[in-house]
Coordinates of C-alpha atoms and ligand atoms in Angstrom, one line a residue:
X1 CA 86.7 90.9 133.0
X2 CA 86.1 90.0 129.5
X3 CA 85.7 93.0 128.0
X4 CA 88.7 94.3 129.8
X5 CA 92.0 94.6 128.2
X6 CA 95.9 96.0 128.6
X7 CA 96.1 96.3 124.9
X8 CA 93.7 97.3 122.2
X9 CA 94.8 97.3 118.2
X10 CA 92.6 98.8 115.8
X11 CA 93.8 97.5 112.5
X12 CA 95.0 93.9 112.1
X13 CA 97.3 95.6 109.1
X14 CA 101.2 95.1 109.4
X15 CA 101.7 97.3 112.3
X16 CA 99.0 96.1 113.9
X17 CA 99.8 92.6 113.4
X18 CA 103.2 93.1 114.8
X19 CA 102.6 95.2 117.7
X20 CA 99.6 92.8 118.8
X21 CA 101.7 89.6 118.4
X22 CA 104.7 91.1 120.2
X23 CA 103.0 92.5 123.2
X24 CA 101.2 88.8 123.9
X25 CA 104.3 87.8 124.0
X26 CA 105.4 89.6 126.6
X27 CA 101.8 87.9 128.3
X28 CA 99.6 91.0 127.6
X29 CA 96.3 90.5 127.4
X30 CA 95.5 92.1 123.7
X31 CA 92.3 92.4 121.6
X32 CA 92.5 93.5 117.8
X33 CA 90.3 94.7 115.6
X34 CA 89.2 94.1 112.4
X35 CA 86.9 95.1 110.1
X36 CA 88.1 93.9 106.9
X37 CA 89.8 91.0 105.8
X38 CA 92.9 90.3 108.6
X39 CA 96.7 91.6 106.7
X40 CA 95.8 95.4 106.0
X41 CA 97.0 96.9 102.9
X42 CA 100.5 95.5 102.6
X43 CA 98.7 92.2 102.2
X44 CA 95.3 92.3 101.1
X45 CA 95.7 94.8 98.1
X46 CA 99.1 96.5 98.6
X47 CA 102.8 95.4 98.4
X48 CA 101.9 91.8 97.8
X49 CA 99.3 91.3 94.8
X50 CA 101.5 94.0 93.6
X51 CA 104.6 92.3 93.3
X52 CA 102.8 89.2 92.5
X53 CA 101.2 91.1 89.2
X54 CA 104.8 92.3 88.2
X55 CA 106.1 88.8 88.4
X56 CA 103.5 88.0 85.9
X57 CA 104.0 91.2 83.8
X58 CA 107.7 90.5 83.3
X59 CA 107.1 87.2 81.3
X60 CA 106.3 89.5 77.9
X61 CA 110.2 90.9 77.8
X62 CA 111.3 87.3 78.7
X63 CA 109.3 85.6 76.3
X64 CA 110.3 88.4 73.3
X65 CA 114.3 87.7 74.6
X66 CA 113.7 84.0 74.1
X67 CA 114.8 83.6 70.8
X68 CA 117.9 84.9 71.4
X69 CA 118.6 82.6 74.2
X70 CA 117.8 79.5 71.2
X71 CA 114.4 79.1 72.7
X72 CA 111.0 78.9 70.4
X73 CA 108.0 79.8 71.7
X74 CA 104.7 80.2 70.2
X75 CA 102.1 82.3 70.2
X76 CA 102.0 84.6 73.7
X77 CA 98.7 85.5 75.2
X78 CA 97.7 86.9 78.2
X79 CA 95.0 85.9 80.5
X80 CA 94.8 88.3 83.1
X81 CA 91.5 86.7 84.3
X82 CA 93.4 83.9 85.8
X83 CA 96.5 85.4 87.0
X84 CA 94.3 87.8 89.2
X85 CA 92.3 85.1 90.5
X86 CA 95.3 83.2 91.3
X87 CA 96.5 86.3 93.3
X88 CA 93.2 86.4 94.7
X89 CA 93.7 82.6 95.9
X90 CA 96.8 83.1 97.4
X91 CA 95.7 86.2 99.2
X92 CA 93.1 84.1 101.0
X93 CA 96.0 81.8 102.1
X94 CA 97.8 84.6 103.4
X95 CA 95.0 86.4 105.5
X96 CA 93.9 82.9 106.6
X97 CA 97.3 82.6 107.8
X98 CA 98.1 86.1 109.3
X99 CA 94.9 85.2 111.2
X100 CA 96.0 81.6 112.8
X101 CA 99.2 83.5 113.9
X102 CA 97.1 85.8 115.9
X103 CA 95.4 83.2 117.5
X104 CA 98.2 80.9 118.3
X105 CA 99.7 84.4 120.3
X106 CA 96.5 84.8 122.2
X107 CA 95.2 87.6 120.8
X108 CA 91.8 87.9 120.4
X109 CA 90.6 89.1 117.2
X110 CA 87.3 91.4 116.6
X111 CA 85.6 91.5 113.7
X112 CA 84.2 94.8 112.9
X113 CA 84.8 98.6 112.8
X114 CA 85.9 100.7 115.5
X115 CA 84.9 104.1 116.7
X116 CA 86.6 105.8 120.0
X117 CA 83.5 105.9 122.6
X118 CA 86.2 107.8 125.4
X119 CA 90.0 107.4 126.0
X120 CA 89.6 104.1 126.7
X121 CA 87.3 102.6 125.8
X122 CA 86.1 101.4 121.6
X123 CA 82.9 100.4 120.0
X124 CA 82.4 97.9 117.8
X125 CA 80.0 98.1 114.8
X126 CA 80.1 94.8 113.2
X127 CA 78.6 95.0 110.0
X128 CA 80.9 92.6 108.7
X129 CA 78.8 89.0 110.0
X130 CA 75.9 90.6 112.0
X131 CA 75.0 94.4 113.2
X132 CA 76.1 93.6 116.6
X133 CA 77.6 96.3 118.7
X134 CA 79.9 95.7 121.2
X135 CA 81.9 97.9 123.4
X136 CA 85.6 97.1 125.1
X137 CA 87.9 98.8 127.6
X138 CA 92.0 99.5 127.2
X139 CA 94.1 100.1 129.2
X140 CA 96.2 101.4 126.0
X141 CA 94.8 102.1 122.6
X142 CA 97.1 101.4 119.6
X143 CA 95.6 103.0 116.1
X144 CA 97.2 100.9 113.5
X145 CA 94.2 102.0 110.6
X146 CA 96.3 103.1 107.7
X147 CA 95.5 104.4 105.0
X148 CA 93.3 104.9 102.1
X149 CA 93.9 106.2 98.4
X150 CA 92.7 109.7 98.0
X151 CA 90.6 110.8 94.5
X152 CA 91.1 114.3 93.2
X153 CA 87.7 116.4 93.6
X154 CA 86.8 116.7 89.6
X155 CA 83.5 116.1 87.8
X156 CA 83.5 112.1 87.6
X157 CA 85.7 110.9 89.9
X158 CA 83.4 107.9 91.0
X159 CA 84.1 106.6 87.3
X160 CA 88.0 106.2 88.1
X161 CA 89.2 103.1 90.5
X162 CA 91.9 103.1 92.8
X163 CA 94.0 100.2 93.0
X164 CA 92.2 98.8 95.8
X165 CA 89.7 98.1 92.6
X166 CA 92.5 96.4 90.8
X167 CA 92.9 93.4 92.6
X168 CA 89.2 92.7 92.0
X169 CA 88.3 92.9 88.4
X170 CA 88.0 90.0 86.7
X171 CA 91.2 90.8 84.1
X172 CA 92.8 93.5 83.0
X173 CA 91.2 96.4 80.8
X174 CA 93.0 96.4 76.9
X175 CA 93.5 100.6 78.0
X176 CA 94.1 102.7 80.2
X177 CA 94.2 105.9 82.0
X178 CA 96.9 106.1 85.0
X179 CA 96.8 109.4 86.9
X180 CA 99.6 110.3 89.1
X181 CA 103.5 110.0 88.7
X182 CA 104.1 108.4 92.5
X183 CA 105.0 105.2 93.2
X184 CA 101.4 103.3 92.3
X185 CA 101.3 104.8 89.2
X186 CA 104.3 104.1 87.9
X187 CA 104.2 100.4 89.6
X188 CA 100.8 100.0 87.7
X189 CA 102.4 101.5 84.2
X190 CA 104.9 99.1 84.3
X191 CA 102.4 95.9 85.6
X192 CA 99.6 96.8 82.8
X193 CA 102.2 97.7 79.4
X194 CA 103.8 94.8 80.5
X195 CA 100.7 92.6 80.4
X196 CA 99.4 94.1 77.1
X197 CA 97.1 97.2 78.1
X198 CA 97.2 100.6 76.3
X199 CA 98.9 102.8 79.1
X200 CA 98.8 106.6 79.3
X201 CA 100.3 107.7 82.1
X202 CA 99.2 111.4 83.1
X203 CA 101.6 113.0 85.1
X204 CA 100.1 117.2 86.4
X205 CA 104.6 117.6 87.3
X206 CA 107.3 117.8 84.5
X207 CA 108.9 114.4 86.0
X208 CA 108.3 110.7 87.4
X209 CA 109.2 109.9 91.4
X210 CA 109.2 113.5 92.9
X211 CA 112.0 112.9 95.9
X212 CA 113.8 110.4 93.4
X213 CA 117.2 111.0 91.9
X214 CA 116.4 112.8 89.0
X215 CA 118.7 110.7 87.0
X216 CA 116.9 107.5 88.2
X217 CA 113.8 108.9 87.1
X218 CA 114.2 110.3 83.9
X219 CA 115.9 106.8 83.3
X220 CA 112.7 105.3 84.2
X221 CA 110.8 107.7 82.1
X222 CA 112.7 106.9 78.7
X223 CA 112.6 103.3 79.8
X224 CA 108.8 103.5 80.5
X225 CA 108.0 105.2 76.9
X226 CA 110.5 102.9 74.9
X227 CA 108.0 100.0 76.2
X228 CA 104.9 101.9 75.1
X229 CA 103.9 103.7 77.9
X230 CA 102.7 106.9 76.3
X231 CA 103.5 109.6 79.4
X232 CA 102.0 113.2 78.9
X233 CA 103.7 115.5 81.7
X234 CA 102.6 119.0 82.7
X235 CA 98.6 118.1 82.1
X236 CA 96.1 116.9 85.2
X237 CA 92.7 115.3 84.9
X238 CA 89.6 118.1 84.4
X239 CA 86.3 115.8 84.1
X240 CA 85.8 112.2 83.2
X241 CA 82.6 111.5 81.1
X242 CA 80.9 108.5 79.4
X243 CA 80.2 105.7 81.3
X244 CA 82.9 102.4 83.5
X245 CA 84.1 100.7 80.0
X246 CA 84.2 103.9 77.4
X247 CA 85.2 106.7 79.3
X248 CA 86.0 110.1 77.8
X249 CA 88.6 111.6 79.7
X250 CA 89.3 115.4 79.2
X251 CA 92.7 117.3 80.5
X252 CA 93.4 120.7 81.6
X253 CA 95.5 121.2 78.4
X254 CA 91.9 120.3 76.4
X255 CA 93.4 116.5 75.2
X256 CA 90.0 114.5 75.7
X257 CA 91.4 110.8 75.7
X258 CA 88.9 108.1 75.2
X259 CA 89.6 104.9 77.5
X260 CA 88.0 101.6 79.2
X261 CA 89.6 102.5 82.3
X262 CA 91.2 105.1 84.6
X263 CA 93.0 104.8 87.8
X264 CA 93.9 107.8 90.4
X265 CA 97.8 107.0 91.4
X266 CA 97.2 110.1 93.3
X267 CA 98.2 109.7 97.0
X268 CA 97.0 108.1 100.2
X269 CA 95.9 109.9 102.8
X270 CA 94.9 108.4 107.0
X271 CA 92.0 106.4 107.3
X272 CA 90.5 108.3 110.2
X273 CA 87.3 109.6 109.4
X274 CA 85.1 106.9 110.7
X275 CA 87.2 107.0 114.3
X276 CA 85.6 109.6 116.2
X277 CA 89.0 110.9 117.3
X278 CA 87.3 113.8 119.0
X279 CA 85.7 111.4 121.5
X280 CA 88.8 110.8 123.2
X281 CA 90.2 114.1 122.5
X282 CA 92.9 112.7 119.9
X283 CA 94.5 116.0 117.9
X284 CA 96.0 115.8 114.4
X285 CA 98.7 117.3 112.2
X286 CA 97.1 118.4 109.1
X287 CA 95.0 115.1 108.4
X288 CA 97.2 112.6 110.3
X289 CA 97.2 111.2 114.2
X290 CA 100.1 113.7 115.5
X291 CA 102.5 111.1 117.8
X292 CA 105.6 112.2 119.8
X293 CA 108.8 110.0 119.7
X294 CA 107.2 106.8 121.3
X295 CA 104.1 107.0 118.9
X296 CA 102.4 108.2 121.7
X297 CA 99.3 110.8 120.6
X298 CA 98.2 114.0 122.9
X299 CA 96.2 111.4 125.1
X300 CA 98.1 109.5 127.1
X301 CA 97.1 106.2 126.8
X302 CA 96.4 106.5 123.3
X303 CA 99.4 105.9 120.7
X304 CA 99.4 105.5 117.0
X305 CA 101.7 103.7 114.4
X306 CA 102.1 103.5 110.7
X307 CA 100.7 105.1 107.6
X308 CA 97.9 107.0 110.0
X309 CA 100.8 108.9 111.3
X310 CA 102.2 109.5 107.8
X311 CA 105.9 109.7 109.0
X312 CA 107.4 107.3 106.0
X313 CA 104.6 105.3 104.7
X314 CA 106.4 102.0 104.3
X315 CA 105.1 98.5 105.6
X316 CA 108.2 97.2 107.7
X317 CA 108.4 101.1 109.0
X318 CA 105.0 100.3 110.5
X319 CA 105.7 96.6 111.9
X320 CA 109.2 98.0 113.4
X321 CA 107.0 100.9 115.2
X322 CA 104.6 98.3 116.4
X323 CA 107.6 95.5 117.7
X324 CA 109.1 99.2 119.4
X325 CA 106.3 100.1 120.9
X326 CA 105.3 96.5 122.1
X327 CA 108.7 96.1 123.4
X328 CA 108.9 99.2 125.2
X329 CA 105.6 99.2 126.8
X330 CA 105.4 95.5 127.5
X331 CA 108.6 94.2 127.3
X332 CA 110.9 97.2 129.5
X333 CA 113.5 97.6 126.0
X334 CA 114.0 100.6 124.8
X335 CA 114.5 101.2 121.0
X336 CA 114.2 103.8 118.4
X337 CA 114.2 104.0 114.3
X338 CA 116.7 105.9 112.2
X339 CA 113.9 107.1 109.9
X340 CA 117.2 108.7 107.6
X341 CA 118.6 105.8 106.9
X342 CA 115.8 103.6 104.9
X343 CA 116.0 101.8 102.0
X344 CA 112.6 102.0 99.6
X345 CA 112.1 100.6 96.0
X346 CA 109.8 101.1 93.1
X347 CA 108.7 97.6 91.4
X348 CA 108.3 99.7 87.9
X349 CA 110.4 98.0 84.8
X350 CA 113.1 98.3 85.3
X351 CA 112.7 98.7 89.3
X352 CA 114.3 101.7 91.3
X353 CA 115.7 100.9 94.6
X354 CA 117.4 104.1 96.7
X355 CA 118.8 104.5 100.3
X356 CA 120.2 107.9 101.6
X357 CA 120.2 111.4 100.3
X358 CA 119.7 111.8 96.7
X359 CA 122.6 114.1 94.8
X360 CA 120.2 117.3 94.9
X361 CA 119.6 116.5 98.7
X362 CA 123.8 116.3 99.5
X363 CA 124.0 119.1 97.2
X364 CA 121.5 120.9 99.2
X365 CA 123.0 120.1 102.9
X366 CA 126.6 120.4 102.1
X367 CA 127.4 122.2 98.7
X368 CA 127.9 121.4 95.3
X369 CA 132.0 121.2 96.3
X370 CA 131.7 118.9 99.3
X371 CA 129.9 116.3 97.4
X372 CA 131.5 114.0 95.0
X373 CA 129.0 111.4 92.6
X374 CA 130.3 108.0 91.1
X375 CA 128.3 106.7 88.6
X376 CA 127.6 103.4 86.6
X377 CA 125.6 103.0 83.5
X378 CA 125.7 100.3 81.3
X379 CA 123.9 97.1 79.5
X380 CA 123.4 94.1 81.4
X381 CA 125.3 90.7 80.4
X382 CA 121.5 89.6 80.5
X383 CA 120.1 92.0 77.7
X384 CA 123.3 91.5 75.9
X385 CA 122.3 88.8 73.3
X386 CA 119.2 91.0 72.6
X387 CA 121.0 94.1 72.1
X388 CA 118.2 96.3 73.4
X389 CA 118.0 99.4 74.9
X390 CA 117.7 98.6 78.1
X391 CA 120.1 100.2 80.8
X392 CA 121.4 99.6 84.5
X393 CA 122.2 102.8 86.2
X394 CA 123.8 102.6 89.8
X395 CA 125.0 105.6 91.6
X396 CA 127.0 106.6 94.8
X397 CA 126.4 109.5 96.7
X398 CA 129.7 110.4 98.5
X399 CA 130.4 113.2 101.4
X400 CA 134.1 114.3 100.0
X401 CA 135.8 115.2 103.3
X402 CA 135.5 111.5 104.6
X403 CA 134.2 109.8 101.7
X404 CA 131.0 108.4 103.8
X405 CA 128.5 106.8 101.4
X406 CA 125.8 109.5 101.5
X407 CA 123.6 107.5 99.7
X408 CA 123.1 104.4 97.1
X409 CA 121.0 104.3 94.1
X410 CA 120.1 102.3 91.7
X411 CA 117.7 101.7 88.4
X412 CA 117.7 98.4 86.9
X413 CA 117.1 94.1 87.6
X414 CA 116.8 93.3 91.0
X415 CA 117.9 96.9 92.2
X416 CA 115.3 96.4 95.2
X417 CA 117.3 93.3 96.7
X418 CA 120.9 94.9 95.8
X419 CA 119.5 97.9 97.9
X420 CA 118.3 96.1 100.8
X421 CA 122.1 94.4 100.8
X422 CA 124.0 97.7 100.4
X423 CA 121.7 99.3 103.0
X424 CA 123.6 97.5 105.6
X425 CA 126.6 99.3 104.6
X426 CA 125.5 102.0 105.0
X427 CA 123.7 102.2 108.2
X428 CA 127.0 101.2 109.7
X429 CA 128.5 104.0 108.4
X430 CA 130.4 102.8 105.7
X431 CA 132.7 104.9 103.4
X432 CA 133.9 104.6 99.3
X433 CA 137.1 102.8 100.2
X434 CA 135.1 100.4 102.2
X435 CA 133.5 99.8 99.3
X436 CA 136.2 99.5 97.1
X437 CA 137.9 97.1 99.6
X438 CA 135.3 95.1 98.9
X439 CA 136.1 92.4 96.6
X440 CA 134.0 92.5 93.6
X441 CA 131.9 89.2 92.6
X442 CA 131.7 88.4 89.0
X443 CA 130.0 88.7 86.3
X444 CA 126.8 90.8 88.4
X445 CA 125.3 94.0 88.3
X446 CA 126.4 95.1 91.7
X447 CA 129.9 94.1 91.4
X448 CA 129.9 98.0 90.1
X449 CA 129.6 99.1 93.0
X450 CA 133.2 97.9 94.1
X451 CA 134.8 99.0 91.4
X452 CA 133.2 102.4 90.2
X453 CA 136.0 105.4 89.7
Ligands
NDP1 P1 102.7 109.3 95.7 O1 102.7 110.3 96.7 O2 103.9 108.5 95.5 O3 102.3 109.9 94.3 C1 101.1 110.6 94.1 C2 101.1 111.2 92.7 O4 99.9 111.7 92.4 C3 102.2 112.3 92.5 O5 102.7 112.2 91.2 C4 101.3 113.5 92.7 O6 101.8 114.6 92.0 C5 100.0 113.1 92.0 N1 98.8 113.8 92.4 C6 98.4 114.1 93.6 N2 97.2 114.7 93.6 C7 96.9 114.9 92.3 C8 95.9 115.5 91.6 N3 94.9 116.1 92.3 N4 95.9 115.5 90.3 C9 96.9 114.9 89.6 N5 97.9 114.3 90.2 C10 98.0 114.3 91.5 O7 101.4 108.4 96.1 P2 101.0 106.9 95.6 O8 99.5 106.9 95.6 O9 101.7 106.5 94.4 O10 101.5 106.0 96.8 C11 101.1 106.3 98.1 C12 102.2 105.9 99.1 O11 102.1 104.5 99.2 C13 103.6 106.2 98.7 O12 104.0 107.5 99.1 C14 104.4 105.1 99.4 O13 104.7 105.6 100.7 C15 103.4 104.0 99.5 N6 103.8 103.0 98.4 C16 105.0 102.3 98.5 C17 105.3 101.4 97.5 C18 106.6 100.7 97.6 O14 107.3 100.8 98.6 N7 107.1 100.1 96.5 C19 104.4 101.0 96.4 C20 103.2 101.8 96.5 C21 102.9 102.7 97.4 P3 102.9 115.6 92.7 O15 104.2 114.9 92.7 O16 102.9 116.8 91.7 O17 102.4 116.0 94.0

């Protein structure tokens, strides 16, 4: 039966990818679909045209160190046109290559959007190459959809973008308007200052990074306005005016800012609507799929992974609950996430990486007394010719009575890979005088975590 399959995947995004790819494996017969480019979010305008725009927007503070370092170097200017199109390039590659991997695994791919027609079975509007509709059968139903960013209802919204919108423009605006103090937004401050916009960041809280360490985040605040990133806290968005290029942009606190650009940082939310969840009877939480422990929705052959079921909206959180559920339904072995226990990082300048309970989270579960904090702060051997401001600030989070590593955090270079290394650590379990034990490697940055007293 061609039509007729053990597995269906709506979404060829990471979770969809992996589940898809794992379950052939295991010599299902799987189908995904797609409706937009193959590589979801992660790849096609998330995580890694991100991190590829923050490799380009660290070259300003290298080039201004230069001199101290004995090397000249002219005049500096940026072309933003041709770093985006680069990304764009290498995009391609990527999708192109996500989408061979599916097809060497056997999985057949779909092109289009999917709607729920009953339990079991999914139609296909392809309005991607043709208006074809098709309809196939599952035996299970795997929504792997994502997410979308969300705009705040005020007068002139449709003049903002999203960051979806920043991976196309042709180069960079010379200001901007960033709303939101989450992760995008501050990635985005960081990406534009450091590739010569105008940044105003407008933050409606009193800090960056809400569920941060505080002391990571205000770090990141002084560090962000030190650069020129001109943060105005406590304020939100009321209208946006003019028209895309001059925008007038007025606050709640009556500033009216005029800008070239605007983006919402302001949250993702499921990408649902177009499903027809009701069809098969599907029930939410609040706007997400609702999924018991084996991502498994109200209907039982439907199950959902990822940001749709806005559990911890990270991209290998939603390829490990696709490989689970592959292996478990496919492959007869049984495992299960420690969602507690995961590392995530913020690619601002200078990056944030953090595993484990914050200090106001220990505080919070075991008392002020039963908590002990070790902390680092100092200037890097690399920004030491220099002399500039610029900090490192690494912290331990430590349960007194046993001295188990609560949790790790840290502001500063490559805090994001030091993380992912001390996360091992402490998913075993590890304790301070583990760490201490530890012979320190010198001269680096995490070597203080060996040593702090
Ligand atoms: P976040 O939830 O991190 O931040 C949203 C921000 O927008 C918050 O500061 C929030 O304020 C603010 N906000 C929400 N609604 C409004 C409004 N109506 N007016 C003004 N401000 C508003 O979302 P992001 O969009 O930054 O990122 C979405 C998710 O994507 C993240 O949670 C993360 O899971 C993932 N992500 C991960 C990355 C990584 O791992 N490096 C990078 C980028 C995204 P308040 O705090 O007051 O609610």
């Amino acid at each position: 039966m061609e039509n007729l399959f053990d597995l269906i995947v709506i979404g060829a995004g990471s979770g969809g990818l992996a589940a898809a790819k794992r379950a052939s494996s295991y010599g299902a017969k799987v189908a995904i679909i797609e409706g937009d480019a193959v590589g979801g979010t992660c790849v096609i305008r998330g995580c890694i045209p991100k991190k590829l725009l923050v490799y380009g927007s660290l070259y300003s503070d290298l080039l201004k160190s230069a001199k101290y370092f004995g090397v000249k170097v002219g005049n500096t200017q940026f072309n933003t046109g041709d770093l985006l199109s680069n990304i764009r390039e290498e995009i391609n590659r990527l999708s192109k290559l996500h989408t061979d991997l599916l097809n060497k695994s056997g999985v057949k791919i779909i092109r289009g959007w999917a709607r729920f027609n009953c339990p079991n079975s999914i139609i296909i509007d392809d309005n991607t190459t043709s208006n074809e509709r098709k309809i196939i059968t599952g035996n299970k139903i795997l929504i792997a959809v994502g997410g979308k960013a969300k705009k705040p209802n005020i007068k002139g919204s449709s003049l903002g973008i999203i960051s979806d919108d920043m991976f196309k423009l042709n180069s960079f605006p010379e200001n901007i308007i960033i709303v939101g103090g989450g992760y995008i937004a501050c990635e985005f401050s960081s990406i534009l200052n450091g590739l010569g916009s105008k940044v105003i960041q407008l933050v409606r809280a009193k800090n960056l990074l809400k569920g941060f360490d505080s002391e990571l985040s205000d770090s990141l605040r002084e560090n962000l306005a030190r650069k020129g990133v001109e943060i105005h806290f406590d304020d939100s968005l009321a209208s946006i005016e003019g028209k895309p290029g001059d925008l007038i942009v007025k606050t709640n606190r009556n500033k009216a800012i005029r800008s070239e650009a605007l983006l919402f940082a302001t949250g993702r939310e499921p990408l649902i609507d177009k499903l027809c969840l009701d069809k098969a009877g599907i029930k939410l939480n609040s706007n997400s799929i609702a999924v018991d422990i084996d991502n498994r929705t109200n209907v039982e052959n439907v199950f959902a992974i990822g940001d749709v079921t806005n559990k911890i909206n990270l991209t290998p959180v939603a390829i490990e609950e696709g490989r689970i559920f592959a292996d478990k339904f496919y492959g007869k072995k049984n495992r299960i996430i420690n969602y507690s226990m995961i590392p995530s990082a913020v690619f601002s300048q200078p990056e944030i990486a953090s595993i484990g309970f914050t200090e106001e989270e220990a505080i919070q579960e075991y008392g002020e007394s039963k908590v002990k904090i070790y902390k680092s702060k100092f200037r890097s051997l690399a920004n030491s010719l220099q002399k500039n401001e610029d900090y490192c600030l690494l912290k331990l989070v430590v349960k007194k009575a046993n001295e188990k590593i609560l949790g790790c955090h840290m502001l500063g270079e490559h805090s994001a890979e030091i993380i992912q290394m001390a996360s091992i650590a402490l998913v075993m379990g590890a304790t301070k005088s583990d760490f201490d034990k530890t012979m320190a490697l010198h001269p680096t940055i995490a070597e203080e975590f060996v040593t702090m007293r």
